[in-house]
Structure formats: C-alpha cells, structure tokens
Coordinates of C-alpha atoms in Angstrom, one line a residue:
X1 CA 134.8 161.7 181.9
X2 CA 134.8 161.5 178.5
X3 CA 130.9 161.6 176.5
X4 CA 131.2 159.9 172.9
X5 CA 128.2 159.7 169.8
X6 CA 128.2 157.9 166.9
X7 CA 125.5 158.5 164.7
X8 CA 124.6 157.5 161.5
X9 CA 121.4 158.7 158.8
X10 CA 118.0 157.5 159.6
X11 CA 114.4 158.0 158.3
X12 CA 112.8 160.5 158.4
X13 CA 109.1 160.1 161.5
X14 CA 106.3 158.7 159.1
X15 CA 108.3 156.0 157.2
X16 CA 108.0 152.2 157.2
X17 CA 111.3 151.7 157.6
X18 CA 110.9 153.7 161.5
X19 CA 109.4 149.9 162.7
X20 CA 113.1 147.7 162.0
X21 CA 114.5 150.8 163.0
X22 CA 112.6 151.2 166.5
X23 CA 113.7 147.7 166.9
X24 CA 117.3 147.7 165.8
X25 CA 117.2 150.7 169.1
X26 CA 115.1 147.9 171.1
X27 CA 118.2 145.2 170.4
X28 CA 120.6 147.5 171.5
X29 CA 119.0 149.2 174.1
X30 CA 121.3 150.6 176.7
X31 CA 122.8 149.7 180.6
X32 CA 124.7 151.6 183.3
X33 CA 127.6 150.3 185.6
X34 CA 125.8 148.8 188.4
X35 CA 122.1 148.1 186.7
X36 CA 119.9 145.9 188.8
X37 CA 117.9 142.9 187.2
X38 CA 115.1 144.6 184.8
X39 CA 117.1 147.6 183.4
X40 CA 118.0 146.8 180.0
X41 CA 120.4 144.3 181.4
X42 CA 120.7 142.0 178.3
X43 CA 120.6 144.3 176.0
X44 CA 123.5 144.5 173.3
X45 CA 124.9 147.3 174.8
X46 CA 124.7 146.5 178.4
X47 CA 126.4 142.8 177.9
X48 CA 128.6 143.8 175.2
X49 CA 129.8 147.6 176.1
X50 CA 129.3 148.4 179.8
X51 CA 129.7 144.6 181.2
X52 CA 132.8 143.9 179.2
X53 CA 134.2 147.3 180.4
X54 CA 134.1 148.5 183.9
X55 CA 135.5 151.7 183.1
X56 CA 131.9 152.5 181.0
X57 CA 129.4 154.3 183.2
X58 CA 126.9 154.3 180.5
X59 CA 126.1 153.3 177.0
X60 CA 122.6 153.5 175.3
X61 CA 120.9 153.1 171.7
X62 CA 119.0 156.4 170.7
X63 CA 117.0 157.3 167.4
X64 CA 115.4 160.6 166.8
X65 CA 113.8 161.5 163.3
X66 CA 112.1 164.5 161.3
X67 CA 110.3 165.7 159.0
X68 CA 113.0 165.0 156.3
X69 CA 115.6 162.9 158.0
X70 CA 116.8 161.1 161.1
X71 CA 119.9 160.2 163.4
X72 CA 120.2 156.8 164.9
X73 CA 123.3 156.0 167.1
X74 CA 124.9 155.2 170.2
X75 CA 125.6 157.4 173.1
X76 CA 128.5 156.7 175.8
X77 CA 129.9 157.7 178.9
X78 CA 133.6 156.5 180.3
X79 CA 136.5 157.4 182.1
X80 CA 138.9 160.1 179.7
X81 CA 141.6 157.3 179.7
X82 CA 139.4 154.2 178.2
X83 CA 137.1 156.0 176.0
X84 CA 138.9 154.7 172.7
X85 CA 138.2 151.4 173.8
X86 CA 134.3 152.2 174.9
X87 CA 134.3 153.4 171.2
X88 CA 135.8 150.6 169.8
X89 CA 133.3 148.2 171.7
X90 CA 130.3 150.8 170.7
X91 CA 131.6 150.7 166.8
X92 CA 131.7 146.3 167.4
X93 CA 128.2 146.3 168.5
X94 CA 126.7 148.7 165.7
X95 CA 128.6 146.4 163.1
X96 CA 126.7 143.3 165.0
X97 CA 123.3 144.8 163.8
X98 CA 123.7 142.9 160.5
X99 CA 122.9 140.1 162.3
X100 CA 119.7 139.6 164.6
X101 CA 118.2 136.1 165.1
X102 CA 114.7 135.1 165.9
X103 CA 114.5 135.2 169.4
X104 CA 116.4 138.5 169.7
X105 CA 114.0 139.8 167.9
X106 CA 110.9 138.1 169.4
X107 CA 112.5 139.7 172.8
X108 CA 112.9 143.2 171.3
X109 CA 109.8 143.7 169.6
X110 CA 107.6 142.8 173.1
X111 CA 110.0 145.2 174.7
X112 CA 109.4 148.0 172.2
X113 CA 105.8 147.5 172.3
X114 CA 105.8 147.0 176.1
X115 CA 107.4 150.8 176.2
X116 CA 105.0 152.0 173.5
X117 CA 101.6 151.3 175.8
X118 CA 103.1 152.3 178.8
X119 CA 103.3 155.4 177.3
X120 CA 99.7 156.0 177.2
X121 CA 99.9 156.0 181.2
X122 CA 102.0 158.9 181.1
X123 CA 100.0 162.2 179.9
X124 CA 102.6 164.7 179.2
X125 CA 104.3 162.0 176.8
X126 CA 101.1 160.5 175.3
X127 CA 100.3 164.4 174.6
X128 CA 104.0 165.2 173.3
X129 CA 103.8 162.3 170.9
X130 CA 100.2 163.3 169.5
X131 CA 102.1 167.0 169.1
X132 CA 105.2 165.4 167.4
X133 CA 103.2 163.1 165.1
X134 CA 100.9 165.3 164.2
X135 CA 103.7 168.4 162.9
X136 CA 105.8 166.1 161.6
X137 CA 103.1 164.3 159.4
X138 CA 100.5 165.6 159.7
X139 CA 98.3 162.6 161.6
X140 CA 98.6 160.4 164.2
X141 CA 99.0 156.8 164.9
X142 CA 98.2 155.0 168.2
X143 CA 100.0 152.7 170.3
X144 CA 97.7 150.1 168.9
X145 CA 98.4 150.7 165.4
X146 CA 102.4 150.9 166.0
X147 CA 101.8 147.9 167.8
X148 CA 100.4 146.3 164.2
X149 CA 103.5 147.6 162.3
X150 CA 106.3 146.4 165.1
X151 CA 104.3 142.7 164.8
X152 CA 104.9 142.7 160.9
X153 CA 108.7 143.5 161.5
X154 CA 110.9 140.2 160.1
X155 CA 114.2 139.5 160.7
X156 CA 114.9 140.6 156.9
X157 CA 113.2 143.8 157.7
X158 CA 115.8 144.5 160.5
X159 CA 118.7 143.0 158.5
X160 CA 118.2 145.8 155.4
X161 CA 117.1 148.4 157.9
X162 CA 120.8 148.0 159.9
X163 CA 122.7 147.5 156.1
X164 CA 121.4 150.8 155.3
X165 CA 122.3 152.4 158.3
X166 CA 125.5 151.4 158.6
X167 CA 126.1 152.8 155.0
X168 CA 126.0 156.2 155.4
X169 CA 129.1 158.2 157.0
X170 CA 129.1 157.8 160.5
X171 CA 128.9 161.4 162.8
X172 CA 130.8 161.7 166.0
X173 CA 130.5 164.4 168.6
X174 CA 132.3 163.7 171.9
X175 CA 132.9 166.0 175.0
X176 CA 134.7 166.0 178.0
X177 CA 138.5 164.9 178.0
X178 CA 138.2 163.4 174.8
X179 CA 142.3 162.6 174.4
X180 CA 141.9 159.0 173.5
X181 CA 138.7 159.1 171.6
X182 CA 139.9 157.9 167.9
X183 CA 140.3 160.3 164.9
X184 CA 137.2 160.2 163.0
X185 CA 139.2 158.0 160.1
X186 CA 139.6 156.1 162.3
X187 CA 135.9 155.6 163.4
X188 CA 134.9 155.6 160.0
X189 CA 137.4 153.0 158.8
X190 CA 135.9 150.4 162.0
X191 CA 132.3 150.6 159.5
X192 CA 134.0 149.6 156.3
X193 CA 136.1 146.7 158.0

C-alpha cells in the first residue's frame, strides 16, 4: 500500500477564516472502499476519489491548526501500483474547491454542525476541545456559538477561503511503496494548471 498527503497552509485556531475552512473539510469529507449508506458517501472525496477508483481504500479531508498556522489537505490510501492516479484524482478534487454551489453548501454546513453538537455527548472530546481552545487562544467557544459562525458562512466565504488555500505551495509526505507517486513538480504543477 502506498499512503499519500497533500497539504497546503491554513489558519491559524481562533480565526474567522477557520468557519469556510471547517466547511471546505465538510465538502470534501472522506469515504472508504465498501462504505455503507450514512458514511460520508457523497462526499467529494468518496464520489470523486474512492468511487471512481477501486484500487483506493481510503481518501479523507483533514484540517488541523495552531497557534500560529495551520495545514489543510487530503490524506489517501491505495494500492503501490495506482497511487499516481489516487493523487491525481486527490489534486482534481482540491482544484474543484473553487467552486461550491448552494446546496453543497447548505448540505455541508448541517453536516459540520451536526458533528460539532455531537461532540458534546462525547466527554473526553468535549474536554479535549475546551483544553485545545483554551491554549491555543486563550478562551473558549461552544458548540452553540461555532454553530452561529458556520450559519454566517456564504458561498463567497468558501470560494476565497479555497483561492487562498490553494495558493500557497502544496506539502506532500507519502509512505509505503511510494514508486508511482508523482515528483513533487509534478504535484505542484496539477495547482497552477
């Protein structure tokens, strides 16, 4: 198996630009070979990554920021001999942020905040959160309030949020047999097309 990430600068926890953000991971969301009815099945990367190519195992969207910067990207898993494809399917989906229309993001935004209050029936995470938020900047907002800002997100919101992403220099790690994964020119070349 061959594990592939392409990442790309984010915002730092805090920001207002974290809301488009948390949705632009909502729209992509993630899938596995085999996923049942319920998991993430119509997400971007389940319908265009793993459904398009059976020799993906698993694709999903991921977003993790600090006190003074961030990393938003994809994560994938395929067979050594296909992943150059899965990366070229991956790098075809992040380019297909720019675009997001209403209903997309009606969908994505009850699915984000769907996660965010389910949250608060899990302890451990409810109490990891508070830690996070409160280190990082030094308060805490609730699910509610989150709720409020991922309401206010607009389709130009999420438009600029995925334009700026996709500007900065992509970052790849991959692992595994990684003989057909593309030269990172290569990679980086797919963004400026």
């Amino acid at each position: 198996l061959c594990h592939v990430a392409i990442g790309f600068e984010s915002v730092p926890l805090g920001q207002k630009e974290m809301a488009p953000i948390a949705v632009l991971q909502a729209i992509l969301g993630g899938g596995e070979a085999g996923s049942k009815v319920g998991a993430g099945v119509t997400s971007r990367l389940s319908t265009q990554v793993v459904k398009q190519n059976p020799y993906v195992e698993s694709c999903s969207a991921f977003n993790t920021s600090y006190s003074d910067s961030g990393v938003f990207g994809v994560y994938g898993v395929a067979q050594a001999d296909k992943a150059g494809e899965m990366v070229h399917s991956m790098a075809k989906t992040l380019k297909g942020l720019s675009s997001v229309g209403k209903d997309e993001l009606t969908k994505a935004k009850a699915m984000l905040k769907g996660q965010l209050y389910r949250q608060l029936d899990d302890d451990s995470t409810l109490v990891q959160d508070m830690g996070t938020q409160v280190m990082l900047t030094g308060g805490y907002g609730s699910a509610s309030d989150y709720a409020k800002i991922i309401d206010g997100v607009t389709e130009a919101d999420v438009t600029a949020a995925a334009k700026k992403l996709l500007s900065s220099r992509p970052s790849i790690a991959a692992f595994g047999d990684t003989h057909t994964v593309p030269h990172y020119a290569a990679v980086e070349a797919a963004f400026k097309a």
